[in-house]
């Protein structure tokens, strides 16, 4: 799942969690996808932003390799 997400973000440069959720056929897939995103953030591969509480999560490629939390 992490590799699929990484490739998708590299191709699109930016994606939203809602887009990933729409493509999931099972609830388990959504959970695994969210955990994969958290791991990619931890590794410093992606940057995640959320404008406000309950807003969509935007995921983009991290250039620096250092995780940043906002």
PDB file of N, CA, C and O in Angstrom:
ATOM      1  N   UNK A   1       0.824  -1.194   0.000  1.00  0.00           N
ATOM      2  CA  UNK A   1       0.000   0.000   0.000  1.00  0.00           C
ATOM      3  C   UNK A   1       0.865   1.254   0.000  1.00  0.00           C
ATOM      4  O   UNK A   1       0.570   2.207  -0.710  1.00  0.00           O
ATOM      5  N   UNK A   2       1.939   1.232   0.792  1.00  0.00           N
ATOM      6  CA  UNK A   2       2.821   2.406   0.846  1.00  0.00           C
ATOM      7  C   UNK A   2       3.446   2.681  -0.514  1.00  0.00           C
ATOM      8  O   UNK A   2       3.518   3.836  -0.940  1.00  0.00           O
ATOM      9  N   UNK A   3       3.873   1.644  -1.185  1.00  0.00           N
ATOM     10  CA  UNK A   3       4.496   1.816  -2.501  1.00  0.00           C
ATOM     11  C   UNK A   3       3.480   2.339  -3.516  1.00  0.00           C
ATOM     12  O   UNK A   3       3.799   3.209  -4.330  1.00  0.00           O
ATOM     13  N   UNK A   4       2.265   1.830  -3.465  1.00  0.00           N
ATOM     14  CA  UNK A   4       1.217   2.315  -4.371  1.00  0.00           C
ATOM     15  C   UNK A   4       0.934   3.795  -4.142  1.00  0.00           C
ATOM     16  O   UNK A   4       0.804   4.566  -5.092  1.00  0.00           O
ATOM     17  N   UNK A   5       0.837   4.192  -2.879  1.00  0.00           N
ATOM     18  CA  UNK A   5       0.605   5.602  -2.564  1.00  0.00           C
ATOM     19  C   UNK A   5       1.769   6.480  -2.997  1.00  0.00           C
ATOM     20  O   UNK A   5       1.572   7.565  -3.542  1.00  0.00           O
ATOM     21  N   UNK A   6       2.981   6.006  -2.753  1.00  0.00           N
ATOM     22  CA  UNK A   6       4.166   6.775  -3.142  1.00  0.00           C
ATOM     23  C   UNK A   6       4.195   6.999  -4.657  1.00  0.00           C
ATOM     24  O   UNK A   6       4.433   8.104  -5.125  1.00  0.00           O
ATOM     25  N   UNK A   7       3.918   5.943  -5.420  1.00  0.00           N
ATOM     26  CA  UNK A   7       3.900   6.080  -6.887  1.00  0.00           C
ATOM     27  C   UNK A   7       2.805   7.027  -7.348  1.00  0.00           C
ATOM     28  O   UNK A   7       3.018   7.843  -8.244  1.00  0.00           O
ATOM     29  N   UNK A   8       1.645   6.917  -6.734  1.00  0.00           N
ATOM     30  CA  UNK A   8       0.527   7.781  -7.103  1.00  0.00           C
ATOM     31  C   UNK A   8       0.866   9.245  -6.855  1.00  0.00           C
ATOM     32  O   UNK A   8       0.608  10.114  -7.691  1.00  0.00           O
ATOM     33  N   UNK A   9       1.457   9.539  -5.711  1.00  0.00           N
ATOM     34  CA  UNK A   9       1.808  10.917  -5.379  1.00  0.00           C
ATOM     35  C   UNK A   9       2.933  11.413  -6.278  1.00  0.00           C
ATOM     36  O   UNK A   9       2.939  12.571  -6.689  1.00  0.00           O
ATOM     37  N   UNK A  10       3.882  10.552  -6.613  1.00  0.00           N
ATOM     38  CA  UNK A  10       4.955  10.960  -7.530  1.00  0.00           C
ATOM     39  C   UNK A  10       4.393  11.306  -8.896  1.00  0.00           C
ATOM     40  O   UNK A  10       4.843  12.255  -9.535  1.00  0.00           O
ATOM     41  N   UNK A  11       3.394  10.576  -9.361  1.00  0.00           N
ATOM     42  CA  UNK A  11       2.785  10.840 -10.670  1.00  0.00           C
ATOM     43  C   UNK A  11       1.923  12.094 -10.652  1.00  0.00           C
ATOM     44  O   UNK A  11       1.935  12.873 -11.598  1.00  0.00           O
ATOM     45  N   UNK A  12       1.163  12.296  -9.582  1.00  0.00           N
ATOM     46  CA  UNK A  12       0.235  13.420  -9.521  1.00  0.00           C
ATOM     47  C   UNK A  12       0.804  14.629  -8.797  1.00  0.00           C
ATOM     48  O   UNK A  12       0.233  15.714  -8.879  1.00  0.00           O
ATOM     49  N   UNK A  13       1.892  14.450  -8.042  1.00  0.00           N
ATOM     50  CA  UNK A  13       2.522  15.481  -7.224  1.00  0.00           C
ATOM     51  C   UNK A  13       1.679  15.884  -6.021  1.00  0.00           C
ATOM     52  O   UNK A  13       2.187  16.410  -5.058  1.00  0.00           O
ATOM     53  N   UNK A  14       0.373  15.645  -6.065  1.00  0.00           N
ATOM     54  CA  UNK A  14      -0.493  15.983  -4.941  1.00  0.00           C
ATOM     55  C   UNK A  14      -1.785  15.179  -5.072  1.00  0.00           C
ATOM     56  O   UNK A  14      -2.290  14.987  -6.170  1.00  0.00           O
ATOM     57  N   UNK A  15      -2.294  14.700  -3.966  1.00  0.00           N
ATOM     58  CA  UNK A  15      -3.563  13.985  -3.962  1.00  0.00           C
ATOM     59  C   UNK A  15      -4.282  14.274  -2.654  1.00  0.00           C
ATOM     60  O   UNK A  15      -3.722  14.894  -1.763  1.00  0.00           O
ATOM     61  N   UNK A  16      -5.502  13.836  -2.562  1.00  0.00           N
ATOM     62  CA  UNK A  16      -6.307  14.042  -1.359  1.00  0.00           C
ATOM     63  C   UNK A  16      -6.728  12.691  -0.798  1.00  0.00           C
ATOM     64  O   UNK A  16      -6.928  11.741  -1.544  1.00  0.00           O
ATOM     65  N   UNK A  17      -6.890  12.649   0.510  1.00  0.00           N
ATOM     66  CA  UNK A  17      -7.304  11.411   1.144  1.00  0.00           C
ATOM     67  C   UNK A  17      -8.692  10.990   0.667  1.00  0.00           C
ATOM     68  O   UNK A  17      -8.974   9.801   0.521  1.00  0.00           O
ATOM     69  N   UNK A  18      -9.554  11.944   0.374  1.00  0.00           N
ATOM     70  CA  UNK A  18     -10.899  11.604  -0.109  1.00  0.00           C
ATOM     71  C   UNK A  18     -10.834  10.849  -1.434  1.00  0.00           C
ATOM     72  O   UNK A  18     -11.654   9.963  -1.684  1.00  0.00           O
ATOM     73  N   UNK A  19      -9.860  11.169  -2.284  1.00  0.00           N
ATOM     74  CA  UNK A  19      -9.696  10.444  -3.549  1.00  0.00           C
ATOM     75  C   UNK A  19      -9.281   8.999  -3.298  1.00  0.00           C
ATOM     76  O   UNK A  19      -9.758   8.085  -3.956  1.00  0.00           O
ATOM     77  N   UNK A  20      -8.409   8.821  -2.337  1.00  0.00           N
ATOM     78  CA  UNK A  20      -7.963   7.469  -1.978  1.00  0.00           C
ATOM     79  C   UNK A  20      -9.126   6.693  -1.377  1.00  0.00           C
ATOM     80  O   UNK A  20      -9.337   5.523  -1.685  1.00  0.00           O
ATOM     81  N   UNK A  21      -9.896   7.345  -0.544  1.00  0.00           N
ATOM     82  CA  UNK A  21     -11.040   6.706   0.112  1.00  0.00           C
ATOM     83  C   UNK A  21     -12.104   6.290  -0.900  1.00  0.00           C
ATOM     84  O   UNK A  21     -12.714   5.234  -0.775  1.00  0.00           O
ATOM     85  N   UNK A  22     -12.324   7.108  -1.933  1.00  0.00           N
ATOM     86  CA  UNK A  22     -13.321   6.788  -2.964  1.00  0.00           C
ATOM     87  C   UNK A  22     -12.976   5.502  -3.704  1.00  0.00           C
ATOM     88  O   UNK A  22     -13.860   4.756  -4.110  1.00  0.00           O
ATOM     89  N   UNK A  23     -11.697   5.267  -3.904  1.00  0.00           N
ATOM     90  CA  UNK A  23     -11.256   4.106  -4.667  1.00  0.00           C
ATOM     91  C   UNK A  23     -11.242   2.823  -3.852  1.00  0.00           C
ATOM     92  O   UNK A  23     -11.149   1.737  -4.411  1.00  0.00           O
ATOM     93  N   UNK A  24     -11.341   2.931  -2.544  1.00  0.00           N
ATOM     94  CA  UNK A  24     -11.281   1.748  -1.677  1.00  0.00           C
ATOM     95  C   UNK A  24     -12.589   0.971  -1.770  1.00  0.00           C
ATOM     96  O   UNK A  24     -13.673   1.543  -1.713  1.00  0.00           O
ATOM     97  N   UNK A  25     -12.458  -0.336  -1.905  1.00  0.00           N
ATOM     98  CA  UNK A  25     -13.648  -1.171  -2.003  1.00  0.00           C
ATOM     99  C   UNK A  25     -14.098  -1.699  -0.642  1.00  0.00           C
ATOM    100  O   UNK A  25     -15.228  -2.119  -0.490  1.00  0.00           O
ATOM    101  N   UNK A  26     -13.221  -1.657   0.354  1.00  0.00           N
ATOM    102  CA  UNK A  26     -13.553  -2.126   1.691  1.00  0.00           C
ATOM    103  C   UNK A  26     -13.082  -1.115   2.735  1.00  0.00           C
ATOM    104  O   UNK A  26     -12.149  -0.355   2.506  1.00  0.00           O
ATOM    105  N   UNK A  27     -13.725  -1.151   3.867  1.00  0.00           N
ATOM    106  CA  UNK A  27     -13.357  -0.258   4.970  1.00  0.00           C
ATOM    107  C   UNK A  27     -11.923  -0.531   5.433  1.00  0.00           C
ATOM    108  O   UNK A  27     -11.194   0.398   5.788  1.00  0.00           O
ATOM    109  N   UNK A  28     -11.511  -1.800   5.392  1.00  0.00           N
ATOM    110  CA  UNK A  28     -10.147  -2.157   5.797  1.00  0.00           C
ATOM    111  C   UNK A  28      -9.115  -1.474   4.914  1.00  0.00           C
ATOM    112  O   UNK A  28      -8.063  -1.061   5.388  1.00  0.00           O
ATOM    113  N   UNK A  29      -9.424  -1.334   3.644  1.00  0.00           N
ATOM    114  CA  UNK A  29      -8.493  -0.699   2.709  1.00  0.00           C
ATOM    115  C   UNK A  29      -8.292   0.775   3.060  1.00  0.00           C
ATOM    116  O   UNK A  29      -7.185   1.299   2.945  1.00  0.00           O
ATOM    117  N   UNK A  30      -9.336   1.440   3.494  1.00  0.00           N
ATOM    118  CA  UNK A  30      -9.237   2.843   3.907  1.00  0.00           C
ATOM    119  C   UNK A  30      -8.326   2.959   5.127  1.00  0.00           C
ATOM    120  O   UNK A  30      -7.448   3.832   5.188  1.00  0.00           O
ATOM    121  N   UNK A  31      -8.497   2.068   6.079  1.00  0.00           N
ATOM    122  CA  UNK A  31      -7.681   2.092   7.291  1.00  0.00           C
ATOM    123  C   UNK A  31      -6.218   1.832   6.972  1.00  0.00           C
ATOM    124  O   UNK A  31      -5.325   2.547   7.442  1.00  0.00           O
ATOM    125  N   UNK A  32      -5.959   0.827   6.152  1.00  0.00           N
ATOM    126  CA  UNK A  32      -4.579   0.508   5.771  1.00  0.00           C
ATOM    127  C   UNK A  32      -3.965   1.669   4.990  1.00  0.00           C
ATOM    128  O   UNK A  32      -2.805   2.017   5.187  1.00  0.00           O
ATOM    129  N   UNK A  33      -4.753   2.302   4.133  1.00  0.00           N
ATOM    130  CA  UNK A  33      -4.271   3.461   3.388  1.00  0.00           C
ATOM    131  C   UNK A  33      -3.896   4.608   4.301  1.00  0.00           C
ATOM    132  O   UNK A  33      -2.859   5.259   4.118  1.00  0.00           O
ATOM    133  N   UNK A  34      -4.723   4.869   5.298  1.00  0.00           N
ATOM    134  CA  UNK A  34      -4.430   5.945   6.247  1.00  0.00           C
ATOM    135  C   UNK A  34      -3.161   5.635   7.038  1.00  0.00           C
ATOM    136  O   UNK A  34      -2.311   6.508   7.221  1.00  0.00           O
ATOM    137  N   UNK A  35      -3.009   4.397   7.481  1.00  0.00           N
ATOM    138  CA  UNK A  35      -1.800   4.012   8.211  1.00  0.00           C
ATOM    139  C   UNK A  35      -0.565   4.113   7.313  1.00  0.00           C
ATOM    140  O   UNK A  35       0.510   4.506   7.767  1.00  0.00           O
ATOM    141  N   UNK A  36      -0.718   3.781   6.033  1.00  0.00           N
ATOM    142  CA  UNK A  36       0.400   3.903   5.093  1.00  0.00           C
ATOM    143  C   UNK A  36       0.802   5.367   4.928  1.00  0.00           C
ATOM    144  O   UNK A  36       1.989   5.691   4.870  1.00  0.00           O
ATOM    145  N   UNK A  37      -0.181   6.254   4.880  1.00  0.00           N
ATOM    146  CA  UNK A  37       0.117   7.686   4.780  1.00  0.00           C
ATOM    147  C   UNK A  37       0.878   8.153   6.016  1.00  0.00           C
ATOM    148  O   UNK A  37       1.869   8.887   5.913  1.00  0.00           O
ATOM    149  N   UNK A  38       0.428   7.729   7.190  1.00  0.00           N
ATOM    150  CA  UNK A  38       1.127   8.110   8.421  1.00  0.00           C
ATOM    151  C   UNK A  38       2.574   7.627   8.408  1.00  0.00           C
ATOM    152  O   UNK A  38       3.485   8.358   8.822  1.00  0.00           O
ATOM    153  N   UNK A  39       2.804   6.422   7.930  1.00  0.00           N
ATOM    154  CA  UNK A  39       4.174   5.897   7.865  1.00  0.00           C
ATOM    155  C   UNK A  39       5.019   6.679   6.857  1.00  0.00           C
ATOM    156  O   UNK A  39       6.189   6.961   7.104  1.00  0.00           O
ATOM    157  N   UNK A  40       4.434   7.052   5.714  1.00  0.00           N
ATOM    158  CA  UNK A  40       5.171   7.843   4.724  1.00  0.00           C
ATOM    159  C   UNK A  40       5.532   9.221   5.287  1.00  0.00           C
ATOM    160  O   UNK A  40       6.606   9.747   5.005  1.00  0.00           O
ATOM    161  N   UNK A  41       4.640   9.797   6.101  1.00  0.00           N
ATOM    162  CA  UNK A  41       4.948  11.071   6.763  1.00  0.00           C
ATOM    163  C   UNK A  41       6.097  10.871   7.739  1.00  0.00           C
ATOM    164  O   UNK A  41       7.044  11.661   7.786  1.00  0.00           O
ATOM    165  N   UNK A  42       6.011   9.820   8.521  1.00  0.00           N
ATOM    166  CA  UNK A  42       7.051   9.526   9.509  1.00  0.00           C
ATOM    167  C   UNK A  42       8.416   9.350   8.843  1.00  0.00           C
ATOM    168  O   UNK A  42       9.436   9.815   9.361  1.00  0.00           O
ATOM    169  N   UNK A  43       8.437   8.704   7.691  1.00  0.00           N
ATOM    170  CA  UNK A  43       9.684   8.486   6.960  1.00  0.00           C
ATOM    171  C   UNK A  43      10.171   9.744   6.255  1.00  0.00           C
ATOM    172  O   UNK A  43      11.302   9.792   5.777  1.00  0.00           O
ATOM    173  N   UNK A  44       9.325  10.764   6.167  1.00  0.00           N
ATOM    174  CA  UNK A  44       9.713  12.004   5.514  1.00  0.00           C
ATOM    175  C   UNK A  44       9.534  11.980   4.009  1.00  0.00           C
ATOM    176  O   UNK A  44      10.103  12.808   3.305  1.00  0.00           O
ATOM    177  N   UNK A  45       8.704  11.069   3.492  1.00  0.00           N
ATOM    178  CA  UNK A  45       8.497  10.955   2.054  1.00  0.00           C
ATOM    179  C   UNK A  45       7.377  11.836   1.528  1.00  0.00           C
ATOM    180  O   UNK A  45       7.365  12.194   0.355  1.00  0.00           O
ATOM    181  N   UNK A  46       6.404  12.151   2.372  1.00  0.00           N
ATOM    182  CA  UNK A  46       5.280  12.983   1.951  1.00  0.00           C
ATOM    183  C   UNK A  46       5.015  14.066   2.990  1.00  0.00           C
ATOM    184  O   UNK A  46       5.368  13.932   4.155  1.00  0.00           O
ATOM    185  N   UNK A  47       4.370  15.117   2.533  1.00  0.00           N
ATOM    186  CA  UNK A  47       3.932  16.212   3.386  1.00  0.00           C
ATOM    187  C   UNK A  47       2.414  16.189   3.409  1.00  0.00           C
ATOM    188  O   UNK A  47       1.774  16.113   2.365  1.00  0.00           O
ATOM    189  N   UNK A  48       1.830  16.236   4.588  1.00  0.00           N
ATOM    190  CA  UNK A  48       0.384  16.176   4.750  1.00  0.00           C
ATOM    191  C   UNK A  48      -0.090  17.482   5.365  1.00  0.00           C
ATOM    192  O   UNK A  48       0.479  17.949   6.349  1.00  0.00           O
ATOM    193  N   UNK A  49      -1.125  18.071   4.767  1.00  0.00           N
ATOM    194  CA  UNK A  49      -1.714  19.291   5.312  1.00  0.00           C
ATOM    195  C   UNK A  49      -3.226  19.129   5.401  1.00  0.00           C
ATOM    196  O   UNK A  49      -3.828  18.412   4.610  1.00  0.00           O
ATOM    197  N   UNK A  50      -3.805  19.823   6.372  1.00  0.00           N
ATOM    198  CA  UNK A  50      -5.252  19.836   6.559  1.00  0.00           C
ATOM    199  C   UNK A  50      -5.610  21.245   7.021  1.00  0.00           C
ATOM    200  O   UNK A  50      -5.135  21.701   8.065  1.00  0.00           O
ATOM    201  N   UNK A  51      -6.424  21.937   6.237  1.00  0.00           N
ATOM    202  CA  UNK A  51      -6.722  23.347   6.510  1.00  0.00           C
ATOM    203  C   UNK A  51      -7.484  23.553   7.809  1.00  0.00           C
ATOM    204  O   UNK A  51      -7.245  24.523   8.520  1.00  0.00           O
ATOM    205  N   UNK A  52      -8.378  22.657   8.128  1.00  0.00           N
ATOM    206  CA  UNK A  52      -9.169  22.808   9.340  1.00  0.00           C
ATOM    207  C   UNK A  52      -9.690  21.474   9.818  1.00  0.00           C
ATOM    208  O   UNK A  52      -9.549  20.455   9.135  1.00  0.00           O
ATOM    209  N   UNK A  53     -10.290  21.504  10.957  1.00  0.00           N
ATOM    210  CA  UNK A  53     -10.849  20.290  11.529  1.00  0.00           C
ATOM    211  C   UNK A  53     -11.910  19.716  10.595  1.00  0.00           C
ATOM    212  O   UNK A  53     -12.777  20.443  10.110  1.00  0.00           O
ATOM    213  N   UNK A  54     -11.813  18.440  10.303  1.00  0.00           N
ATOM    214  CA  UNK A  54     -12.721  17.697   9.430  1.00  0.00           C
ATOM    215  C   UNK A  54     -12.574  18.076   7.954  1.00  0.00           C
ATOM    216  O   UNK A  54     -13.370  17.625   7.129  1.00  0.00           O
ATOM    217  N   UNK A  55     -11.596  18.906   7.583  1.00  0.00           N
ATOM    218  CA  UNK A  55     -11.332  19.198   6.175  1.00  0.00           C
ATOM    219  C   UNK A  55     -10.574  18.038   5.548  1.00  0.00           C
ATOM    220  O   UNK A  55     -10.034  17.178   6.245  1.00  0.00           O
ATOM    221  N   UNK A  56     -10.538  18.030   4.235  1.00  0.00           N
ATOM    222  CA  UNK A  56      -9.839  16.965   3.519  1.00  0.00           C
ATOM    223  C   UNK A  56      -8.338  17.054   3.775  1.00  0.00           C
ATOM    224  O   UNK A  56      -7.785  18.140   3.968  1.00  0.00           O
ATOM    225  N   UNK A  57      -7.690  15.916   3.773  1.00  0.00           N
ATOM    226  CA  UNK A  57      -6.245  15.832   3.985  1.00  0.00           C
ATOM    227  C   UNK A  57      -5.566  15.846   2.624  1.00  0.00           C
ATOM    228  O   UNK A  57      -5.886  15.040   1.757  1.00  0.00           O
ATOM    229  N   UNK A  58      -4.652  16.783   2.413  1.00  0.00           N
ATOM    230  CA  UNK A  58      -3.900  16.869   1.164  1.00  0.00           C
ATOM    231  C   UNK A  58      -2.526  16.245   1.369  1.00  0.00           C
ATOM    232  O   UNK A  58      -1.856  16.512   2.369  1.00  0.00           O
ATOM    233  N   UNK A  59      -2.127  15.431   0.425  1.00  0.00           N
ATOM    234  CA  UNK A  59      -0.870  14.693   0.506  1.00  0.00           C
ATOM    235  C   UNK A  59      -0.034  15.065  -0.702  1.00  0.00           C
ATOM    236  O   UNK A  59      -0.508  14.979  -1.831  1.00  0.00           O
ATOM    237  N   UNK A  60       1.207  15.479  -0.452  1.00  0.00           N
ATOM    238  CA  UNK A  60       2.091  15.828  -1.560  1.00  0.00           C
ATOM    239  C   UNK A  60       3.492  15.299  -1.289  1.00  0.00           C
ATOM    240  O   UNK A  60       3.838  14.952  -0.170  1.00  0.00           O
ATOM    241  N   UNK A  61       4.272  15.251  -2.324  1.00  0.00           N
ATOM    242  CA  UNK A  61       5.634  14.745  -2.244  1.00  0.00           C
ATOM    243  C   UNK A  61       6.494  15.688  -1.417  1.00  0.00           C
ATOM    244  O   UNK A  61       6.456  16.901  -1.601  1.00  0.00           O
ATOM    245  N   UNK A  62       7.244  15.134  -0.492  1.00  0.00           N
ATOM    246  CA  UNK A  62       8.153  15.919   0.346  1.00  0.00           C
ATOM    247  C   UNK A  62       9.521  15.919  -0.316  1.00  0.00           C
ATOM    248  O   UNK A  62      10.071  14.873  -0.604  1.00  0.00           O
ATOM    249  N   UNK A  63      10.056  17.081  -0.540  1.00  0.00           N
ATOM    250  CA  UNK A  63      11.342  17.199  -1.221  1.00  0.00           C
ATOM    251  C   UNK A  63      12.536  17.068  -0.283  1.00  0.00           C
ATOM    252  O   UNK A  63      13.555  16.551  -0.633  1.00  0.00           O
ATOM    253  N   UNK A  64      12.394  17.541   0.949  1.00  0.00           N
ATOM    254  CA  UNK A  64      13.519  17.620   1.853  1.00  0.00           C
ATOM    255  C   UNK A  64      13.875  16.315   2.540  1.00  0.00           C
ATOM    256  O   UNK A  64      14.994  16.117   2.956  1.00  0.00           O
ATOM    257  N   UNK A  65      12.912  15.407   2.713  1.00  0.00           N
ATOM    258  CA  UNK A  65      13.168  14.163   3.398  1.00  0.00           C
ATOM    259  C   UNK A  65      13.073  14.255   4.906  1.00  0.00           C
ATOM    260  O   UNK A  65      13.400  13.325   5.609  1.00  0.00           O
ATOM    261  N   UNK A  66      12.599  15.377   5.415  1.00  0.00           N
ATOM    262  CA  UNK A  66      12.439  15.552   6.851  1.00  0.00           C
ATOM    263  C   UNK A  66      10.971  15.743   7.155  1.00  0.00           C
ATOM    264  O   UNK A  66      10.319  16.607   6.555  1.00  0.00           O
ATOM    265  N   UNK A  67      10.401  14.969   8.055  1.00  0.00           N
ATOM    266  CA  UNK A  67       8.983  15.145   8.353  1.00  0.00           C
ATOM    267  C   UNK A  67       8.705  16.485   9.008  1.00  0.00           C
ATOM    268  O   UNK A  67       9.495  16.946   9.833  1.00  0.00           O
ATOM    269  N   UNK A  68       7.623  17.124   8.593  1.00  0.00           N
ATOM    270  CA  UNK A  68       7.179  18.377   9.183  1.00  0.00           C
ATOM    271  C   UNK A  68       5.734  18.199   9.610  1.00  0.00           C
ATOM    272  O   UNK A  68       4.942  17.653   8.879  1.00  0.00           O
ATOM    273  N   UNK A  69       5.403  18.664  10.791  1.00  0.00           N
ATOM    274  CA  UNK A  69       4.055  18.525  11.319  1.00  0.00           C
ATOM    275  C   UNK A  69       3.491  19.908  11.557  1.00  0.00           C
ATOM    276  O   UNK A  69       4.127  20.763  12.139  1.00  0.00           O
ATOM    277  N   UNK A  70       2.268  20.130  11.091  1.00  0.00           N
ATOM    278  CA  UNK A  70       1.611  21.433  11.261  1.00  0.00           C
ATOM    279  C   UNK A  70       0.380  21.253  12.084  1.00  0.00           C
ATOM    280  O   UNK A  70      -0.311  20.318  12.030  1.00  0.00           O
TER     281      UNK A  70
END
